[in-house]
Short mmCIF file of C-alpha atoms in Angstrom, two decimals:
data_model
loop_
_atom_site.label_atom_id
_atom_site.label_comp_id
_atom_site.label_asym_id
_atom_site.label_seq_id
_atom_site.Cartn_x
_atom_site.Cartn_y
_atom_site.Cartn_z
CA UNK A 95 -8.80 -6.20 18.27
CA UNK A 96 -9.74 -5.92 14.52
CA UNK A 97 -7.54 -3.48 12.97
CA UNK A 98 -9.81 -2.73 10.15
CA UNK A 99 -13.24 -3.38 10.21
CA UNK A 100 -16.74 -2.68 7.94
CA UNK A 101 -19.66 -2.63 8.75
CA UNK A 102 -22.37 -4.35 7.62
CA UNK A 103 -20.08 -7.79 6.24
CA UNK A 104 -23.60 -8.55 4.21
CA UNK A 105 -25.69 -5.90 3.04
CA UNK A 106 -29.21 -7.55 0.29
CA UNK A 107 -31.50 -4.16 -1.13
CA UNK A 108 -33.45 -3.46 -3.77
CA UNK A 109 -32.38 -1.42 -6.73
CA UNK A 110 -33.05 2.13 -6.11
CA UNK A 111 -32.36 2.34 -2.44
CA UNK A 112 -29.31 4.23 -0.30
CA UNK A 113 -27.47 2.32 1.59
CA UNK A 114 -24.00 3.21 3.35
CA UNK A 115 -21.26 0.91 3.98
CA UNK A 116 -19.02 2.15 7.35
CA UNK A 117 -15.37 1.23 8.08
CA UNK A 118 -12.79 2.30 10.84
CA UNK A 119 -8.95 1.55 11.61
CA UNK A 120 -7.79 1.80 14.62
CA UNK A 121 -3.59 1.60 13.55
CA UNK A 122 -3.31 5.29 13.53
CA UNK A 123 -2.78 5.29 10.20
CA UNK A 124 -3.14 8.68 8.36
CA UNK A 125 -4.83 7.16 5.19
CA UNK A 126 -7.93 5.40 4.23
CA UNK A 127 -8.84 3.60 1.03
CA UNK A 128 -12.34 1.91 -0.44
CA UNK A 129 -12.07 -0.63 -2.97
CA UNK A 130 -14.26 -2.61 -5.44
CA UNK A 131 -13.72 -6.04 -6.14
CA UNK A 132 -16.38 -7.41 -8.99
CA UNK A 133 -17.11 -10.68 -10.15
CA UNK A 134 -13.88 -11.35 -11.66
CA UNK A 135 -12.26 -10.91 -8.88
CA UNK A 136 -10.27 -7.51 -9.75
CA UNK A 137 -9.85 -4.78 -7.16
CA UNK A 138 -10.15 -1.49 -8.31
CA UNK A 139 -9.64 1.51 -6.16
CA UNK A 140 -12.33 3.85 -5.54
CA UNK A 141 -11.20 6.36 -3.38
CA UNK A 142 -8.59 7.26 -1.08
CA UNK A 143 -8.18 9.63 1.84
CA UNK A 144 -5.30 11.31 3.43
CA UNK A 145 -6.36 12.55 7.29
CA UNK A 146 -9.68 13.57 6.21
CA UNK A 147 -9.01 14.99 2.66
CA UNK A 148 -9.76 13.28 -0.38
CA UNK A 149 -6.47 12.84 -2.45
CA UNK A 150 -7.59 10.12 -4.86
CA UNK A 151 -11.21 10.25 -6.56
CA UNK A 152 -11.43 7.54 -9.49
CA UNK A 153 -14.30 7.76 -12.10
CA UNK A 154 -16.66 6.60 -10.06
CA UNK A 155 -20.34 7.61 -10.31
CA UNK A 156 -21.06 10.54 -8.40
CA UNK A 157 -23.88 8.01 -6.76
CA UNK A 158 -21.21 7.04 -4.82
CA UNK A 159 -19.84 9.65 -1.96
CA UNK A 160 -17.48 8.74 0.80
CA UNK A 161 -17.14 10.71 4.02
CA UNK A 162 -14.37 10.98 6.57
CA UNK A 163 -15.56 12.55 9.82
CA UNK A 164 -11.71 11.80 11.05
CA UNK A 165 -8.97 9.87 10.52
CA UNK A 166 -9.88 6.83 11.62
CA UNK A 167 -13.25 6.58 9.74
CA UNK A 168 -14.48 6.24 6.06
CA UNK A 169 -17.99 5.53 5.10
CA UNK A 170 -19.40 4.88 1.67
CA UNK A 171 -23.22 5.78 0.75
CA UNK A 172 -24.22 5.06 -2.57
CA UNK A 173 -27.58 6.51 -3.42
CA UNK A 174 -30.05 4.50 -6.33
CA UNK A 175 -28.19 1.55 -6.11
CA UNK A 176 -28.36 -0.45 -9.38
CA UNK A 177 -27.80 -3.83 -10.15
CA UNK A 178 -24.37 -3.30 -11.33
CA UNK A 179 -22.81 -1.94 -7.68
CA UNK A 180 -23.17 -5.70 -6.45
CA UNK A 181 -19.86 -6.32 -5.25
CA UNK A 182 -17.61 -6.47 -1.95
CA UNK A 183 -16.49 -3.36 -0.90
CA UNK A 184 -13.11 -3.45 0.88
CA UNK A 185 -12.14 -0.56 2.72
CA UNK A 186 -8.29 -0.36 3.91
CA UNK A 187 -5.81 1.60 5.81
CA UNK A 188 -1.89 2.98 5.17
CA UNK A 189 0.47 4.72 7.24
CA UNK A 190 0.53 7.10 4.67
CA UNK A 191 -0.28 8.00 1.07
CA UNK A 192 1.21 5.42 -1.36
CA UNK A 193 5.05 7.05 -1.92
CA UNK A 194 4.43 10.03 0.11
CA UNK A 195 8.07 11.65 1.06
CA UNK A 196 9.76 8.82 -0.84
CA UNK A 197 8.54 6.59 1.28
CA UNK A 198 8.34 3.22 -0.26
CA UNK A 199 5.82 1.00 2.03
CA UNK A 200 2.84 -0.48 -0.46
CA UNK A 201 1.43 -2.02 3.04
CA UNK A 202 -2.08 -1.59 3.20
CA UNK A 203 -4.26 -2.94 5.73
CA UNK A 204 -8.10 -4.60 4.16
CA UNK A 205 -10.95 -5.06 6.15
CA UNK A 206 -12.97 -8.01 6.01
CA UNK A 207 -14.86 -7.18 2.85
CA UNK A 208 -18.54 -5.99 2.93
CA UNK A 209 -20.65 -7.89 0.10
CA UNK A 210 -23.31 -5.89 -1.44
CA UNK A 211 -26.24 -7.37 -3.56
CA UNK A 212 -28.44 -5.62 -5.98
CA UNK A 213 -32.14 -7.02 -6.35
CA UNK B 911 -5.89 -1.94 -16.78
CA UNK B 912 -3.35 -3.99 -15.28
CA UNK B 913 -0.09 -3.86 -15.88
CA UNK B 914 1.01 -7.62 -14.45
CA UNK B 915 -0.17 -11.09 -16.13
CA UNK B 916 -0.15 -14.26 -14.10
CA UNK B 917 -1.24 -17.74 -14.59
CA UNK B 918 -5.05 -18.27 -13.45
CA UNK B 919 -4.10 -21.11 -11.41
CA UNK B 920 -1.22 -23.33 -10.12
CA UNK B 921 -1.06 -26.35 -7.90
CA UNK B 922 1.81 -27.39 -4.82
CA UNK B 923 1.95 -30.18 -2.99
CA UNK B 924 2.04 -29.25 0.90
CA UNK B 925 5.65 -28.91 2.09
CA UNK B 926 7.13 -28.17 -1.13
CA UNK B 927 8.35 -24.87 -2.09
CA UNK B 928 5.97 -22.87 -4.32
CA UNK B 929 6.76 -20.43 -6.99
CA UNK B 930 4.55 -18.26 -8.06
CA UNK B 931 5.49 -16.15 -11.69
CA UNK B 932 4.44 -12.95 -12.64
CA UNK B 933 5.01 -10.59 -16.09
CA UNK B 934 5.40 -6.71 -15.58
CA UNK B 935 7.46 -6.13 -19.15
CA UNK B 936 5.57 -2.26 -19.56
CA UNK B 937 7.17 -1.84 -15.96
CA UNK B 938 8.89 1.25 -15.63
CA UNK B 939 12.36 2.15 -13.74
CA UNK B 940 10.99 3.50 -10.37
CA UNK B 941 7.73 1.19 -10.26
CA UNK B 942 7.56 -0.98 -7.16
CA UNK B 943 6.14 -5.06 -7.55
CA UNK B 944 4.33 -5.98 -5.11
CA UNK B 945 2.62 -9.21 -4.14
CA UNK B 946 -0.84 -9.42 -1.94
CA UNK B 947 -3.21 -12.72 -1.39
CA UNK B 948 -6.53 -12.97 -0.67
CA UNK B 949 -7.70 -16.32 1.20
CA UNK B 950 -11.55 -16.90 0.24
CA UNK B 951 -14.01 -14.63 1.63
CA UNK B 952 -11.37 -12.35 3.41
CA UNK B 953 -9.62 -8.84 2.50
CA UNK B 954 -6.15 -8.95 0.74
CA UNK B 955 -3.63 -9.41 2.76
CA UNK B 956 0.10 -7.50 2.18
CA UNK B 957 3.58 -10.51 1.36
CA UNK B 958 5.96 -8.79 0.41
CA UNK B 959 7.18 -6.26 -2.19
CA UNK B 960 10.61 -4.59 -3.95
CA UNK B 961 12.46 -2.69 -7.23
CA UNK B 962 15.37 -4.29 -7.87
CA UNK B 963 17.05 -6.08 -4.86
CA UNK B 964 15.50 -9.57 -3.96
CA UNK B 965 13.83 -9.87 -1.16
CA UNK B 966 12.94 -11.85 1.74
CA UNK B 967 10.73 -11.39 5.25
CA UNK B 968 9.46 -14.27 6.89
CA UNK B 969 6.51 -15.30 4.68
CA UNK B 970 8.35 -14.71 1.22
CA UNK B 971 10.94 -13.87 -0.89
CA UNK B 972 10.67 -12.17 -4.20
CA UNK B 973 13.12 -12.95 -7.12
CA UNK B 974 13.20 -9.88 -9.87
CA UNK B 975 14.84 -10.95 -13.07
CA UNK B 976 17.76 -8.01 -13.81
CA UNK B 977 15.42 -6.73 -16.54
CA UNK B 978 12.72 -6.19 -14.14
CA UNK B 979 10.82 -7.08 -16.72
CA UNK B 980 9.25 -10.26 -14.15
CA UNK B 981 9.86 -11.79 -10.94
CA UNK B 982 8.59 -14.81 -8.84
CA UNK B 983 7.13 -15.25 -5.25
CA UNK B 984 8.32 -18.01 -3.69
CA UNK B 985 6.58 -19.65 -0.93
CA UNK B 986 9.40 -22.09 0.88
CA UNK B 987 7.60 -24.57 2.59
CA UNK B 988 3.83 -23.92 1.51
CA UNK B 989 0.99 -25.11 3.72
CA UNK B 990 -2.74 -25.92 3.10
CA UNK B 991 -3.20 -22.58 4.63
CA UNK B 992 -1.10 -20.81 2.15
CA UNK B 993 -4.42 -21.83 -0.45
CA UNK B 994 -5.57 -18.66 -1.80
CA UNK B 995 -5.58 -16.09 -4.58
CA UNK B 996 -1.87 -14.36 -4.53
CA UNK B 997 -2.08 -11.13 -6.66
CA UNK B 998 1.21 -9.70 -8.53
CA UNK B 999 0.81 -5.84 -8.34
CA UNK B 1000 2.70 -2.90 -9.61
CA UNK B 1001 2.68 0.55 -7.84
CA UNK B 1002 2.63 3.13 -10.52
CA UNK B 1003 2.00 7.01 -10.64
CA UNK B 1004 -1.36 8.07 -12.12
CA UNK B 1005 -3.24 10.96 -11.72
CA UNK B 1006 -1.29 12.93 -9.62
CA UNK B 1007 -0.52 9.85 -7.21
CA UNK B 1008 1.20 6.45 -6.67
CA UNK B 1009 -1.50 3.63 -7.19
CA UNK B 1010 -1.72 -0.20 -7.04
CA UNK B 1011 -2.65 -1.97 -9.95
CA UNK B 1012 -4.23 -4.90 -9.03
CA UNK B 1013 -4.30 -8.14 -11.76
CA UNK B 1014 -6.89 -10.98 -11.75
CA UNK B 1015 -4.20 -13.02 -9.73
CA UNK B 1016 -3.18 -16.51 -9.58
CA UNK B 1017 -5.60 -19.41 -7.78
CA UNK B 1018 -2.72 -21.64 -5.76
CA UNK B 1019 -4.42 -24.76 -4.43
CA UNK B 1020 -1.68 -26.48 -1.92
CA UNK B 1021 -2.41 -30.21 -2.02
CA UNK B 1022 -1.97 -32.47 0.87
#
């Protein structure tokens, strides 16, 4: 069983449109994370959620709006996609929030990646 | 911005041990390095990571100079599959929480 997965892998539109990007864990983990990875290969973290409730929100245009009906479950919709959101999307999963309690596990669980194109 | 530097890209011949360096001298005293790879066309994938101590599990270990000021990844018998894009990454507190800050990572091409 995939641990992680997104949905759609490939995802080709036309500047202007709305298009949501799904993802869902099944570890049990309490956290859920979507990252950016452009061109240049960096990964930059988008948002992150903590059972249900956003804890990190980076400056990210407000075109961009994730949603976490539960746990196990974080979606991305952008709305008037533009050229420059062509990118893979990675959403991942942690036990927890990075050092909650002390804790010190950095293990984070990626999906597969979904690659988004801007025409 | 990130807060590691590594080289772009390194070579290993298969078998051999591979040691992958990475910089973190703006590191500060209760920031975690960690190391991630990313094999083409999948998500990152989680090695190994520490503060002080070296470490070792059974895909790595992880030297950190006594400065902490860099450490090394070493891969002890690397494979063909061991070919992708190994990130060096520090955990640091911004914003109200702990983050990773990813790099732009080091290519290693094992060579048969």
């Amino acid at each position: 069983d995939t641990a992680v997965s997104q949905t759609p892998k490939y995802l080709v539109t036309q500047m202007g449109n709305d298009k949501s990007i799904k993802c869902e864990q099944n570890l049990g983990h309490d956290t859920m994370y979507w990252y950016k990875q452009d061109s240049k290969k960096f990964l930059k973290i988008m948002f992150s959620y903590n059972n249900k409730e956003l804890i990190i929100n980076e400056t990210v245009p407000n075109r961009f709006s994730p949603k976490s009906p539960d746990k196990a479950h974080l979606n991305l919709h952008i709305n008037s996609l533009e050229l420059g959101d062509s990118a893979v999307y990675f959403c991942a999963s942690s036990p927890y929030p990075q050092g909650a309690g002390g804790k010190t596990t950095g293990e984070l669980f990626f999906g597969e990646g979904s690659r988004l194109t801007v025409l | 911005d990130a807060k590691t530097t590594q080289p772009t890209s390194m070579d290993c011949a298969e078998g051999r041990a591979a040691n992958l360096p990475c910089n973190h001298s703006t590191i500060s005293g209760n920031e975690y390095v960690y190391w991630y790879r990313q094999i083409h066309s999948q998500g990152p994938q989680y090695i190994i990571h520490g503060l002080k101590n070296n470490e070792t599990n059974e895909m790595a270990s992880l030297i950190i100079t006594e400065d902490r000021k860099s450490s090394t990844l070493i891969l002890p018998h690397a494979t063909l599959r061991d070919t992708a894009v190994y990130y060096c990454i520090v955990r640091a507190y911004m914003d109200s929480n702990y983050q990773l800050i990813w790099g732009a990572g080091t290519k290693l091409i094992i060579k048969p």
